[in-house]
Structure formats: structure tokens, C-alpha cells
CSV table of C-alpha atoms and ligand atoms in Angstrom, one decimal:
chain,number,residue,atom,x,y,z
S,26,UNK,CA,0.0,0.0,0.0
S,27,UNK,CA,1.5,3.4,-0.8
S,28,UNK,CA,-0.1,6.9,-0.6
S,29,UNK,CA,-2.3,6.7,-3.9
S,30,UNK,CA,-4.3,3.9,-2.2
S,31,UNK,CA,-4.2,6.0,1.0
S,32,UNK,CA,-5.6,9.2,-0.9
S,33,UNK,CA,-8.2,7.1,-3.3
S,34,UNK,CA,-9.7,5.4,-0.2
S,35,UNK,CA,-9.6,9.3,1.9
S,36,UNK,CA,-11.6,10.6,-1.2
S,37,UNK,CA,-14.1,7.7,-1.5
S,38,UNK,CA,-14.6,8.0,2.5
S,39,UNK,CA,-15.1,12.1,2.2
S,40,UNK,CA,-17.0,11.5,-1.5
S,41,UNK,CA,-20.8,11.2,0.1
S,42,UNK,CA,-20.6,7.4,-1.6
S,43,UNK,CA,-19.1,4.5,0.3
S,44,UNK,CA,-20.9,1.6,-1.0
S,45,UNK,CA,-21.2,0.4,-4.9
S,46,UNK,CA,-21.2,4.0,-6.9
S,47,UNK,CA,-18.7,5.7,-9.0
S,48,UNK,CA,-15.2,4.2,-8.2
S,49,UNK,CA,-16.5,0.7,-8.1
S,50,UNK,CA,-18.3,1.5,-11.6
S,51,UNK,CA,-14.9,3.0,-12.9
S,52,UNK,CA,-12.7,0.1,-11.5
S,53,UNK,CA,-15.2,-2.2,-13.2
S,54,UNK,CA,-14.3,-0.3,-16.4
S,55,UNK,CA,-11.1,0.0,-16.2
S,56,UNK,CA,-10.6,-3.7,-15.2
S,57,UNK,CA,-12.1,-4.7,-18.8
S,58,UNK,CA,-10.1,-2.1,-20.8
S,59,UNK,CA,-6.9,-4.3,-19.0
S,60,UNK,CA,-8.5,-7.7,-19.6
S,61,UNK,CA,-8.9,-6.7,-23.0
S,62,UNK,CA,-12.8,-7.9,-22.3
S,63,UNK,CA,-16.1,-5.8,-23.2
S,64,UNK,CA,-17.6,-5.9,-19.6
S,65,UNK,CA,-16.2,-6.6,-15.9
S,66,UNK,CA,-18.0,-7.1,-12.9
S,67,UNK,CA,-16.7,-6.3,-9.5
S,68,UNK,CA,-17.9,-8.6,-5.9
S,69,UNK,CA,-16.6,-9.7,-2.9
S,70,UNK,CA,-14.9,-11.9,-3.6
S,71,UNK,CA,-13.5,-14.3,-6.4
S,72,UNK,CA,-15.3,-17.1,-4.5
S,73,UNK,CA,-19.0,-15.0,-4.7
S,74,UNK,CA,-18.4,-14.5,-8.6
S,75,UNK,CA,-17.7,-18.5,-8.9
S,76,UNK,CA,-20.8,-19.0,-7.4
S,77,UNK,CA,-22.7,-16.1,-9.1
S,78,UNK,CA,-21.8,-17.1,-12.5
S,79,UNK,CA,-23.0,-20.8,-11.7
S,80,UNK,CA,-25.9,-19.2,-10.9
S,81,UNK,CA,-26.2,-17.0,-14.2
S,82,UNK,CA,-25.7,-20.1,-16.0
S,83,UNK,CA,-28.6,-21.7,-13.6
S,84,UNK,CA,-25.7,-24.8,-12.8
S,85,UNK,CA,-27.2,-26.2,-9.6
S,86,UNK,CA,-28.8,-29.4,-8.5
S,87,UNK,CA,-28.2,-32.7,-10.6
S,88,UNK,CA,-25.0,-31.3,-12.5
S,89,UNK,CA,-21.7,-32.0,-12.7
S,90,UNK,CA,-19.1,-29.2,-12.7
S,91,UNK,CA,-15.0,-30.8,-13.8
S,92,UNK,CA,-12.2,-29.4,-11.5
S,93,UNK,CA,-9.1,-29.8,-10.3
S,94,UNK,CA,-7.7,-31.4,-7.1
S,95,UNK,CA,-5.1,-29.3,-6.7
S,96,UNK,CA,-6.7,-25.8,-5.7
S,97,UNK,CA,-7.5,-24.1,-2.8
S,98,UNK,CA,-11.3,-24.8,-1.6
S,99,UNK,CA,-13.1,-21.7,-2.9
S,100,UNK,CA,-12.9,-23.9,-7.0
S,101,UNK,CA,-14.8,-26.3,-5.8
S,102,UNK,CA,-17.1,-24.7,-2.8
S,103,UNK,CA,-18.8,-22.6,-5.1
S,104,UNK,CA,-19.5,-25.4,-7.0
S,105,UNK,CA,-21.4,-27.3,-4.3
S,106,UNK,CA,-22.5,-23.5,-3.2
S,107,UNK,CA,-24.9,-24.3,-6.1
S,108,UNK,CA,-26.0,-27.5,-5.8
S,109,UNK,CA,-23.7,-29.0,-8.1
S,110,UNK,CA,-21.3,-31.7,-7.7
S,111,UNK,CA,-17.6,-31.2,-8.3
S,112,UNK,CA,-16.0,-33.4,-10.1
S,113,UNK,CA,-12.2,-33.7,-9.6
S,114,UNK,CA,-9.5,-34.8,-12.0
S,115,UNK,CA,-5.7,-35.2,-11.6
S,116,UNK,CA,-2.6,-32.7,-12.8
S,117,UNK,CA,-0.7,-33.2,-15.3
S,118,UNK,CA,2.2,-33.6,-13.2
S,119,UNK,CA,5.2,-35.3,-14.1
S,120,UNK,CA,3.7,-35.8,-17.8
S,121,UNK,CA,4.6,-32.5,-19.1
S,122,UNK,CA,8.2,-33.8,-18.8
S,123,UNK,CA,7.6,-37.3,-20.6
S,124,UNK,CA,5.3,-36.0,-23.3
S,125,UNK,CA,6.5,-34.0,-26.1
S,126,UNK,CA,2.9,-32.7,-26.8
S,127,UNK,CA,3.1,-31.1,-23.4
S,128,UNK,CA,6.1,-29.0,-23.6
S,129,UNK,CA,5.9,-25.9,-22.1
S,130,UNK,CA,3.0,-26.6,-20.0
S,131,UNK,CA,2.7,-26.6,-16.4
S,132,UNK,CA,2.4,-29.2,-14.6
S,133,UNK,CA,-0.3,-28.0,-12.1
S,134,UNK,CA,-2.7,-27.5,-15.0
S,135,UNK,CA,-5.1,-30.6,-15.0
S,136,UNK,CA,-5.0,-33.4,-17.0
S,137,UNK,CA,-6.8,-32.5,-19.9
S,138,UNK,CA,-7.4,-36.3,-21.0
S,139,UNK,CA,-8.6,-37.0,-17.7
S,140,UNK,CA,-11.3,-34.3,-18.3
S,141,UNK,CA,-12.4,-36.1,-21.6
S,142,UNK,CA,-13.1,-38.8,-19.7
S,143,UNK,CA,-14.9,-37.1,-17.1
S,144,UNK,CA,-17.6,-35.9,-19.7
S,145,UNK,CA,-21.0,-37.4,-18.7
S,146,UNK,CA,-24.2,-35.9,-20.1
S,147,UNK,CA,-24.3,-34.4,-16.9
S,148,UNK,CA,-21.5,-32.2,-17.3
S,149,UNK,CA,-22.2,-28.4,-17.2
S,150,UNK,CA,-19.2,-26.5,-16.7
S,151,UNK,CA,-15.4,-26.9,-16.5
S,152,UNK,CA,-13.4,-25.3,-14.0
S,153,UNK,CA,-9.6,-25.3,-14.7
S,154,UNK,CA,-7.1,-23.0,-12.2
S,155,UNK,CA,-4.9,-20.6,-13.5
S,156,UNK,CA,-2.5,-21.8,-10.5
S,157,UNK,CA,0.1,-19.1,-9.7
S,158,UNK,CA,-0.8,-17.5,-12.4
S,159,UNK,CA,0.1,-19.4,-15.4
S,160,UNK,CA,-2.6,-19.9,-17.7
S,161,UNK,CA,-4.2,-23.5,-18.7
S,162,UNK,CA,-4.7,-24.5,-21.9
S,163,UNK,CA,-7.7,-22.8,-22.9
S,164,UNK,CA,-7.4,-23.7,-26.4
S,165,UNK,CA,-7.6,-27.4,-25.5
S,166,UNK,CA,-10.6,-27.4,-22.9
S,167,UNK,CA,-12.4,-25.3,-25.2
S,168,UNK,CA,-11.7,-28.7,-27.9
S,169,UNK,CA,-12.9,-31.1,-25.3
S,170,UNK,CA,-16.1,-29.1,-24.6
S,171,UNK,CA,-16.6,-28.6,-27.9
S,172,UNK,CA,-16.0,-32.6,-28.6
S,173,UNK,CA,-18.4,-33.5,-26.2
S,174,UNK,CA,-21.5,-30.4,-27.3
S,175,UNK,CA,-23.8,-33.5,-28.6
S,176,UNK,CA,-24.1,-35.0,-25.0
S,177,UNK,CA,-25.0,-31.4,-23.6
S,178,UNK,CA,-28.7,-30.8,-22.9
S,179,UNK,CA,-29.4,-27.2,-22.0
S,180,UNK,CA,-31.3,-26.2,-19.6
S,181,UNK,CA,-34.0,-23.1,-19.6
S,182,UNK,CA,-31.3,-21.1,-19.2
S,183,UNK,CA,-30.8,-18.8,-22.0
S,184,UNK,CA,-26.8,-18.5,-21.7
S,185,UNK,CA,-26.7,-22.5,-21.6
S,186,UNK,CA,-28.8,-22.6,-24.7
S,187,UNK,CA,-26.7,-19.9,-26.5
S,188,UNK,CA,-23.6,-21.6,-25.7
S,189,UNK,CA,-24.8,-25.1,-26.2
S,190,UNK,CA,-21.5,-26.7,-24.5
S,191,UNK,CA,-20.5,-27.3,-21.2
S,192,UNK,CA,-19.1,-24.2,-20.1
S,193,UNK,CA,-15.7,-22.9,-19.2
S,194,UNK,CA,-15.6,-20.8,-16.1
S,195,UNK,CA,-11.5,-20.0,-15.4
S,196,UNK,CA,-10.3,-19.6,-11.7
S,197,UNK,CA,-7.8,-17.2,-12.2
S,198,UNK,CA,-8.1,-16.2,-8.5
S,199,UNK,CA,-4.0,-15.8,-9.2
S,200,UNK,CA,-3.7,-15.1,-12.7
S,201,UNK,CA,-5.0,-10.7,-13.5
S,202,UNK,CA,-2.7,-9.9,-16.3
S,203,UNK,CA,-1.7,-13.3,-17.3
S,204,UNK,CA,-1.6,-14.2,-20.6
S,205,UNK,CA,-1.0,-17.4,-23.1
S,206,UNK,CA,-1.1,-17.7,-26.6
S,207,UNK,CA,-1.8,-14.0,-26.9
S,208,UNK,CA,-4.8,-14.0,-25.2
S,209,UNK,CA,-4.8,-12.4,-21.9
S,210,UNK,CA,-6.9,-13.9,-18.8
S,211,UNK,CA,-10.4,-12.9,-19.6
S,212,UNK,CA,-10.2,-13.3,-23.2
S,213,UNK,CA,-9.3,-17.0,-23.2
S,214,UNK,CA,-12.1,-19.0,-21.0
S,215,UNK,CA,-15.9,-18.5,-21.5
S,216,UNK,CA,-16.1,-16.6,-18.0
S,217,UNK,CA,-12.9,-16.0,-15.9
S,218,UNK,CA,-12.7,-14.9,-12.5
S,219,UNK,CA,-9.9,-13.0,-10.4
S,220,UNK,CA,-9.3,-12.5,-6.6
S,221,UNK,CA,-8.2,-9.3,-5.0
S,222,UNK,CA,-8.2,-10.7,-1.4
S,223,UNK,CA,-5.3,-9.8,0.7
S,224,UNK,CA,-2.3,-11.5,-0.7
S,225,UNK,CA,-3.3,-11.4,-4.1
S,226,UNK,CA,-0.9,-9.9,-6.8
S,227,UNK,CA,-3.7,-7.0,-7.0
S,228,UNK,CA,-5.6,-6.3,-4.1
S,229,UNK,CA,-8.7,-4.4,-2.7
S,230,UNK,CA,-8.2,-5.9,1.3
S,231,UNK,CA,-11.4,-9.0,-0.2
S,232,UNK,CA,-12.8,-8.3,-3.3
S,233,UNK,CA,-13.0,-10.1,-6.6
S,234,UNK,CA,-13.8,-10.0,-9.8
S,235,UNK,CA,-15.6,-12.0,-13.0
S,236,UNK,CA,-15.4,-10.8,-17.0
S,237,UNK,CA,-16.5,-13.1,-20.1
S,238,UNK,CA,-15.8,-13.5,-23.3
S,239,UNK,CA,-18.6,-12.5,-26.5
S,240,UNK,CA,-21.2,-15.2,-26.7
S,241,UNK,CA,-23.6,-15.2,-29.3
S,242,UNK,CA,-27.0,-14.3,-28.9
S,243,UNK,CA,-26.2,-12.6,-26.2
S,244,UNK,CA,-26.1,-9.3,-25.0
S,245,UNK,CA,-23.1,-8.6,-22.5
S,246,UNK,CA,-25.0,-5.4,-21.0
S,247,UNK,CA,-27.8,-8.4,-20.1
S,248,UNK,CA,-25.1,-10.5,-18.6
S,249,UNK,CA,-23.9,-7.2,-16.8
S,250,UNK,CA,-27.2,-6.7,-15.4
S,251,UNK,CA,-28.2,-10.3,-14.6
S,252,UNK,CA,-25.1,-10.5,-11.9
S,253,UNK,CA,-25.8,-6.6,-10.4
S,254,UNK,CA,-29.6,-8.5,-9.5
S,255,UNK,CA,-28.1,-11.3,-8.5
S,256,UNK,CA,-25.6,-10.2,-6.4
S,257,UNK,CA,-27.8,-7.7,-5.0
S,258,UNK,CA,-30.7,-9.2,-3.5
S,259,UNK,CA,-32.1,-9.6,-6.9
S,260,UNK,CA,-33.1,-6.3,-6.6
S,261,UNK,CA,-34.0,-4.2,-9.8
S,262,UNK,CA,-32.1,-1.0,-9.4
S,263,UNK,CA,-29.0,-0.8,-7.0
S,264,UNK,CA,-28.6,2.3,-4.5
S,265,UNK,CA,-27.2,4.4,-7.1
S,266,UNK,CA,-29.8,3.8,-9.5
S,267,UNK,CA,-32.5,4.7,-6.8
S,268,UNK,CA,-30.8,8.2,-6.6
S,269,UNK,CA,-31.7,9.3,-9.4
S,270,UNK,CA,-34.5,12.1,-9.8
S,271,UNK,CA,-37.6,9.9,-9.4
S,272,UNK,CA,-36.3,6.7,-9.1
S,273,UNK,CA,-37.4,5.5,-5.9
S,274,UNK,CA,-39.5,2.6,-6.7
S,275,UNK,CA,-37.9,-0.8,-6.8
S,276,UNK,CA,-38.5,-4.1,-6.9
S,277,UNK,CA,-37.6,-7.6,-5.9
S,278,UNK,CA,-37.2,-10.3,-8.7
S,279,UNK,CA,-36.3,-13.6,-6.2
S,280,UNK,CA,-34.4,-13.4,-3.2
S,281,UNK,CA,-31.3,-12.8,-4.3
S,282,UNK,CA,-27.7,-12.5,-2.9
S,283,UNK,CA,-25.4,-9.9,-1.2
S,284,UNK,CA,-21.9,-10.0,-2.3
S,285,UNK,CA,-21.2,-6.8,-4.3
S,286,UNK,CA,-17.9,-4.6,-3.9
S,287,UNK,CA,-18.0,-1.4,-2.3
S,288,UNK,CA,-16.5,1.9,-3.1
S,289,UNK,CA,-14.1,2.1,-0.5
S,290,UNK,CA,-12.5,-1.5,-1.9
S,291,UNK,CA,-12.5,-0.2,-5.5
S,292,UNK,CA,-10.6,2.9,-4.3
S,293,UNK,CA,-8.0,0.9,-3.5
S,294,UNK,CA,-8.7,-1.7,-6.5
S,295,UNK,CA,-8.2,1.7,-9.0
S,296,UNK,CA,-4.9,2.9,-7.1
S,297,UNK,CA,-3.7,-0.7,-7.6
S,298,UNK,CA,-4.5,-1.2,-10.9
S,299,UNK,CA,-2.4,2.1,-12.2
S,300,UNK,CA,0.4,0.6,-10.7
S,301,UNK,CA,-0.3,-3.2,-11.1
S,302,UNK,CA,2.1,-2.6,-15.2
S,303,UNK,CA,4.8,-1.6,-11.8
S,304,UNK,CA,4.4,-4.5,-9.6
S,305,UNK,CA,3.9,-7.1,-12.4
S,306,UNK,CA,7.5,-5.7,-13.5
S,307,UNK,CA,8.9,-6.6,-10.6
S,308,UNK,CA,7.4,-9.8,-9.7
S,309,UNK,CA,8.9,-10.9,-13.0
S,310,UNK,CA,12.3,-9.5,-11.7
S,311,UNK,CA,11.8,-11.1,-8.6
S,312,UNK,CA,11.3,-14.3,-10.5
S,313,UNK,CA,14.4,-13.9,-12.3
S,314,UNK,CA,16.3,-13.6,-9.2
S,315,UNK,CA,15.1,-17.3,-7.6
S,316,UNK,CA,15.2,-18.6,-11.1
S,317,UNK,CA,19.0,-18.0,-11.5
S,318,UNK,CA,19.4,-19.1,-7.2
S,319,UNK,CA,17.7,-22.2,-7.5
S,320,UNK,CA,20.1,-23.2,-10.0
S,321,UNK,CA,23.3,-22.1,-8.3
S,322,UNK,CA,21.6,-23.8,-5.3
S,323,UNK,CA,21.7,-27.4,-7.1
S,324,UNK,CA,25.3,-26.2,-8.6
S,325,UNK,CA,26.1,-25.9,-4.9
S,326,UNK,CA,24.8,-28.8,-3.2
S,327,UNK,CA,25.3,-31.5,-5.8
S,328,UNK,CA,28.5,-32.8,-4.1
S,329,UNK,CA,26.4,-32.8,-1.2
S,330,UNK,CA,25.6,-36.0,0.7
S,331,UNK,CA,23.4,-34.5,3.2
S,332,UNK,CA,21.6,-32.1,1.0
S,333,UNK,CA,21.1,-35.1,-2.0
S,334,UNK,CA,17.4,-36.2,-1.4
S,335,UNK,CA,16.2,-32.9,-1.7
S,336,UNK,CA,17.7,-32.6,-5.0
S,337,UNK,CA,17.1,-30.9,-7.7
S,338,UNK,CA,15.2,-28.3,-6.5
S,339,UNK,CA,12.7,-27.3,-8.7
S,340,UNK,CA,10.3,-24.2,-9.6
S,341,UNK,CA,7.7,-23.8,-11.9
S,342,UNK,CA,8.4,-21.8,-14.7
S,343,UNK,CA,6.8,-18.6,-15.3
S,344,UNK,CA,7.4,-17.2,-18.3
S,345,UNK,CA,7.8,-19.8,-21.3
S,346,UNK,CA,7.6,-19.7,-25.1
S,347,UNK,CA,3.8,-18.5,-25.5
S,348,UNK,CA,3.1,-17.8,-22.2
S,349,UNK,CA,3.5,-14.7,-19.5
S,350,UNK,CA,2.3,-15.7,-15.9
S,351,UNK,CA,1.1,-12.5,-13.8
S,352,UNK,CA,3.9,-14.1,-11.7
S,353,UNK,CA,1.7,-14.7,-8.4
S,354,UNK,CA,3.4,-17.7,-6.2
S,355,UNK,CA,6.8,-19.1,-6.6
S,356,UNK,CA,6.6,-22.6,-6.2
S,357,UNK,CA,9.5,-25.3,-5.3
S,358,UNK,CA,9.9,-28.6,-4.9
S,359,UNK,CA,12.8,-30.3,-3.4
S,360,UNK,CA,13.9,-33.5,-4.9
S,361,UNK,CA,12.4,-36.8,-3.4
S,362,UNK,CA,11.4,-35.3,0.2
S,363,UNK,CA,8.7,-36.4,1.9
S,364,UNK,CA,5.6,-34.6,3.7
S,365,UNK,CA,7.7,-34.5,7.0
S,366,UNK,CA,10.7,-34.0,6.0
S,367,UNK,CA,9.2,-30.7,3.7
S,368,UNK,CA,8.1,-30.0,7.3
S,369,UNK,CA,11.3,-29.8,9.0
S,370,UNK,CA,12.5,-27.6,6.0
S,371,UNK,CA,9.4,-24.8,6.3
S,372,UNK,CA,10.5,-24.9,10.0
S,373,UNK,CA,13.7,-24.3,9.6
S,374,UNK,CA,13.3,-21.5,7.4
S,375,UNK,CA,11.3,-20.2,9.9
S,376,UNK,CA,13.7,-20.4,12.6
S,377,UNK,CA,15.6,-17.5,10.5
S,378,UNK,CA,12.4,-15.5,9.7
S,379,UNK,CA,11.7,-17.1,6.5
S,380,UNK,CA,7.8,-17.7,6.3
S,381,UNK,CA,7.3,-20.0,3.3
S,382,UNK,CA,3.3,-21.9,2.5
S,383,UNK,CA,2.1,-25.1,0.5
S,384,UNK,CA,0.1,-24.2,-2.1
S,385,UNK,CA,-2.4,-26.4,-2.0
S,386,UNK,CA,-2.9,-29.1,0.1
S,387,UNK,CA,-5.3,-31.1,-2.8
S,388,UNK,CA,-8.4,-30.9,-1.9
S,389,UNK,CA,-9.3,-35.1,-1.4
S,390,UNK,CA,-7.0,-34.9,1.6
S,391,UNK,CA,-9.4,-32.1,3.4
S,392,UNK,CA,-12.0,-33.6,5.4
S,393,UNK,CA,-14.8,-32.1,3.9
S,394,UNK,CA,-13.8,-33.7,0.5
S,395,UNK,CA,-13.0,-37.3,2.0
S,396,UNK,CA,-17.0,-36.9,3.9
S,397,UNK,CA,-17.7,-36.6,0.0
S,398,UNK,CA,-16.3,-39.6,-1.2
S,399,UNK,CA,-13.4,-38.6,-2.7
S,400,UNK,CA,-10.0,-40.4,-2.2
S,401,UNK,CA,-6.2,-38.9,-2.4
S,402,UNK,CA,-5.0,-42.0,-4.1
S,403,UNK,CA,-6.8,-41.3,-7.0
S,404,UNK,CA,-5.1,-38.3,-7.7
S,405,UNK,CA,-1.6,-39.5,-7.3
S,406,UNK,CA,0.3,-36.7,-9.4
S,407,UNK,CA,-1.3,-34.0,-7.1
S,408,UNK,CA,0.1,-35.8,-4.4
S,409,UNK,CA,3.2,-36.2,-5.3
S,410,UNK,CA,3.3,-32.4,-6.5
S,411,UNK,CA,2.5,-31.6,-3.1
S,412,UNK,CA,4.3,-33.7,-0.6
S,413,UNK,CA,7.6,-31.7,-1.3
S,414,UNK,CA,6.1,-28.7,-2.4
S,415,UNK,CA,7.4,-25.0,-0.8
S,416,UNK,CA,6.3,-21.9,-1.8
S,417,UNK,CA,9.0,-19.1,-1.1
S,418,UNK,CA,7.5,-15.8,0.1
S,419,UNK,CA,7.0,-13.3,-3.5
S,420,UNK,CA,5.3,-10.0,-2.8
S,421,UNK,CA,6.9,-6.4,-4.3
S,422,UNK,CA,8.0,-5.1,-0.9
S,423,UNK,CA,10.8,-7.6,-1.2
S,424,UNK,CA,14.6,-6.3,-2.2
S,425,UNK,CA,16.8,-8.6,-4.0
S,426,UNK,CA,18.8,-8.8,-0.8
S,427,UNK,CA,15.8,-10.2,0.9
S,428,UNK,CA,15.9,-12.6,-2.3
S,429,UNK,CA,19.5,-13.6,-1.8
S,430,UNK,CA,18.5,-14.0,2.0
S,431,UNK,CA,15.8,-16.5,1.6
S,432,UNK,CA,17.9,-18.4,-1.0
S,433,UNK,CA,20.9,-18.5,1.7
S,434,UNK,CA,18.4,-19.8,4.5
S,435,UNK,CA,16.7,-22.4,2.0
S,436,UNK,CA,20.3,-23.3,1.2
S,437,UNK,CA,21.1,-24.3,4.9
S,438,UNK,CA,17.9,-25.5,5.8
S,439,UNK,CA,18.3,-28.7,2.7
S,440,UNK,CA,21.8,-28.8,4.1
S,441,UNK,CA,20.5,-29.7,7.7
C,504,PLP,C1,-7.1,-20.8,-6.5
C,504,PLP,C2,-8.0,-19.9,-5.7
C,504,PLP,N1,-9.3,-19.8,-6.1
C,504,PLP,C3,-10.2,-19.0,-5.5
C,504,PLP,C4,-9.8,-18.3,-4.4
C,504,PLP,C5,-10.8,-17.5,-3.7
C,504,PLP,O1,-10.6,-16.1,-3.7
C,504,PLP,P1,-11.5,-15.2,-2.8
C,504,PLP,O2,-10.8,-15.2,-1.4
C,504,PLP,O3,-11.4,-13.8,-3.4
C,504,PLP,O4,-12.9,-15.6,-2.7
C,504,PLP,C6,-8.5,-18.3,-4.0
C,504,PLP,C7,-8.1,-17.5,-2.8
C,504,PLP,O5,-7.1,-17.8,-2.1
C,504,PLP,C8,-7.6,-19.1,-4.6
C,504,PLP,O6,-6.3,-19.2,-4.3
């Protein structure tokens, strides 16, 4: 947070207008000209525009929505938020490496045959994460969808109908600014939504947001309205609406939901956003910086006896032939280590002031998956991507000596 967020939220509070108005209106805007997208709606939360664009695409009861194992809950809550049933599929894992086709890939991105297989007539939506913000393969799910159109039986709803496919909703909680095969996040899925909750690359304290791509038949100023009524009681005119010269009179369509961004968030959403081109920069330089340690890190330690089973150390790559990650997480994974033994290295670096995360415990080892039936050695990749997983602390307040620092501690810490 610097002063511009500081003096954005100072003139929202002194504006007259603290709740959805003008700046969240104008961050909404703004957000679209970025994505490169016609319209952009701002909530809550990236978790409420899941479940609100389920909802818009009347996904509920008796469908099946494809996901991922390895994310963080909020995929696949707002998927049973709904009704619906998630179903989970593996990464790619370890495949990336032994198949040419999947060069360049990463391999967090599901297993894109395993989501062909998935299909059942049943199927209404796909949910792939943009984890750490690199981008899936859009291009591909869109070809599965597409493959499987003639078992797809619409419902009433007039978006399902239009698009006549199981639809692609994007979790790029981690991935604003993104891109992959130049398309940018926004422009790649059918709907894509972002976070801005605290640790988030972009941030408005909680806050989210959702944006879509053309669809024919379709008019994206109806899509626009159906999620302000939505996620707003289902009430006809918001607050600012209702201001207006005569405009009193309102009226409830169905009991709707309460989930919409206020002005004082997009105040700091818009100070963000003029110097998110900044702090993208530097989470790229930031990136550079492990990227060449890591590797003088396994220079190092090769000759090691103590350090060996932890080697090589490996991150996820970030920026690769056709695609730019937004550059959100910095993901290791240290040679054959196990779960504890991962444990004793977090702790370590801890020791020294070093506070490091997993990202993501897969979701069939949470107990509110396992009450659901669903079993951690199915999804054996994820597993194995996880057990000796470390993500190193990445935010723009950090200097490169910080960098060097964590790379020193990480060093001693395999070394013990
Ligand atoms: C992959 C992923 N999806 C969704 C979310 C949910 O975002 P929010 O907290 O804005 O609802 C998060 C937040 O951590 C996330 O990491």
C-alpha cells in the first residue's frame, strides 16, 4: 500500500458514496479495458463470482461441474454452493516432462485427458485453475467441450442454450494480467474470474472479480445486469440507481444474494490497478532472481551428501515460449522429500524469519472432500506435487537482498 491507495480510499470515504457507486463503476471499467474484455464485474470476492456465475448459468442441482484437485477450496465450494457436484480430476504432473505434446505446460494445469473422460451428459461447466498464475490450456478445454456439445442438454437457461457446450468458467483467482497464446486472462475462458483478497498480486483488502468472453445471442450489457440482480438481493435498481430524480421505486425479482464490492475497496482496487504494469515488473524481476538461485543452489549442493534427497530443486516456470504468468506464487519442490521431511525444512526457514506456505494441500485430503467420497490415491500426481512442495515468500516489498537471503536460508535449511 503506498499513498495513492491511501488518498483514493480518503476521497471515496469524504465522497458522500461508500458503497457500490462511481469508483467501483470505474474500477469495473477499467478492469475490462486491462483484460482486453467488453464488460467486468466487481464482488466480494473471487469465490462469490464462482458461485454467481454458476448461478447465471442456472448450474445447480443434478449437474456435474469438472475441476481440479489441486486448488484451494473456494474452485470447488462454489460449486457445491450451487447444488452441483464437483468433479475432480488429476494434474498433469510429471507428464509434461515425458510427453512432447506437453512442452511448455505446467504441470499444475489438469490433466486434460482426464477431463475427456470425465464428460458425462451431466456435465455443465469446467473449472480449470490458472494456478500461480500461469494460464491452462484454454485452447484445449475449449476442444474437449466442444467434442463432447452432442451430449449437452441445456437447460432453460438462456446462456446455456446460447452456448450449447458445457461451459468454461477459469479460476484465475492468481492469474490478472496473465496471458497465453496471446490472449490475456479474460479473453481466453468463456467466463474468468480473479481474486483481490489480501495477498493477491492485485488487491482491494477482499474483493473479486468475474469478465467473459462475446457469446452469441447474447447481450453482454444483459449478462452485466443479470449478476448486479443477483448479487444484490435480486433487486432491480441498485442504490445508485435509486438516486436518481424519481427513481425511488424498486422491486424484488427472487431473493437474491449480497456479495457486491464497495467503493471504498474499489478505491484501492483503482490505485492498484495504475500501478499493477509496476508491480507485475517486478514480480517478474523477482522471479528472475530465484530462477538463477535455484540453480546455483543445485550447482552448490550437488557434491552434497546430506543435501542429495532434496535434489534438484525445482520451480515452476513462469514465463515460457507463448506464455507470460502474472507471476503470483513461486513454487518449489525439493527433490524426493517427503511430507515431514518438507516440514522440517518450512520450520527451519522459519527459525531464520523465513515464512514459506504449501500451495495447496489437494483438496481429497481435506475432510470435507473425504466426507464426500473422494480419495487422495486417486489423484496420485497431485500428491506427489504436493508432498515436497514449498512456496517461497513473493510480494513487491521484497529487495533482491531479501531474495539472496531466503535463497541462503533455504540453502542451509536442505543442508541440515
Ligand atoms: C485458486 C483460488 N481460487 C479461489 C480463491 C478465492 O478467492 P477469494 O478469497 O477472493 O474468494 C483463492 C483464494 O485464495 C484461490 O487461491
Amino acid at each position: 500500500m503506498t499513498d495513492e491507495e491511501v488518498e483514493e480510499v480518503k476521497e471515496a470515504l469524504l465522497s458522500g458514496w461508500i458503497t457500490t457507486g462511481p469508483r467501483t463503476k470505474e474500477l469495473e471499467n477499467r478492469m475490462a479495458d486491462f483484460c482486453g474484455t467488453q464488460r467486468f464485474v466487481c464482488l466480494n470476492s473471487a469465490t462469490a463470482c464462482m458461485e454467481m456465475t454458476y448461478r447465471l448459468l442456472g448450474i445447480g442441482e443434478g449437474d456435474e461441474v469438472i475441476t481440479t484437485a489441486y486448488t484451494y477450496t473456494a474452485t470447488s465450494s462454489a460449486i457445491c454452493h450451487v447444488g452441483a457436484k464437483p468433479v475432480m480430476v488429476d494434474i498433469l504432473g510429471d507428464r509434461v516432462y515425458e510427453e512432447k505434446r506437453y512442452i511448455g505446460h505446467s504441470p499444475y494445469e489438469p490433466d486434460y485427458d482426464a477431463i475427456d473422460e470425465a464428460f458425462t451428459e451431466r456435465t455443465k461447466a469446467i473449472a480449470p485453475v490458472d494456478i500461480a498464475g500461469v494460464m491452462c490450456d484454454y485452447e484445449r478445454l475449449t476442444e474437449i467441450a466442444v467434442s463432447h456439445a452432442d451430449e449437452f442438454t441445456p437447460s432453460e437457461n438462456r446462456i446455456q442454450k446460447a452456448i450449447n457446450r458445457a461451459v468454461i468458467l477459469a479460476d484465475s483467482a492468481h492469474g490478472l494480467g496473465a496471458s497465453r497464446c496471446g490472449k490475456m486472462s479474460g479473453q481466453a475462458a468463456d467466463f474468468t474470474s480473479f481474486s483481490f483478497h489480501a495477498v493477491k498480486n492485485l488487491t482491494t483488502g477482499e474483493g473479486g472479480g468475474v469478465t467473459w468472453k462475446k457469446i452469441d445471442g447474447i447481450d453482454d450489457e444483459d449478462i452485466y445486469h443479470d449478476y448486479m440482480i443477483l448479487s444484490l438481493h435480486g433487486q432491480s435498481k441498485d442504490a445508485l440507481e435509486k438516486t436518481e430524480i424519481g427513481s425511488w421505486e424498486y422491486d424484488i425479482l427472487y431473493p437474491g444474494y449480497k456479495c457486491n464490492m464497495t467503493d471504498i475497496q474499489a478505491a484501492v482496487g483503482l490505485a492498484q490497478l495504475r500501478r499493477y504494469p509496476d508491480l507485475l515488473k517486478r514480480r517478474r524481476e523477482l522471479i528472475s532472481l530465484y530462477d538463477e538461485g535455484i540453480n546455483r543452489i543445485n550447482e552448490l549442493l550437488e557434491a552434497d551428501a546430506a543435501a542429495k534427497k532434496a535434489l534438484p530443486v525445482t520451480s515452476l516456470a513462469h514465463y515460457t515460449g507463448d506464455s507470460t504468468s502474472s507471476g503470483h506464487l513461486y513454487l518449489i519442490r525439493l527433490g524426493s522429500l517427503t511430507h515431514e521431511e518438507r516440514s522440517k525444512v518450512i520450520v527451519r526457514m522459519a527459525e531464520r524469519d523465513v515464512a514459506t506456505n504449501v500451495h495447496y494441500k489437494p483438496l481429497p485430503l481435506l475432510t470435507a472432500y473425504k466426507k464426500m467420497g473422494f480419495k487422495m490415491e486417486d489423484y496420485p500426481r497431485a500428491y506427489q506435487y504436493y508432498e515436497n512442495e514449498i512456496t517461497l515468500p513473493l510480494h513487491t516489498l521484497l529487495t533482491d537482498d531479501d531474495v539472496a537471503y531466503v535463497l541462503d536460508v533455504l540453502t542451509d535449511a536442505i543442508r541440515g
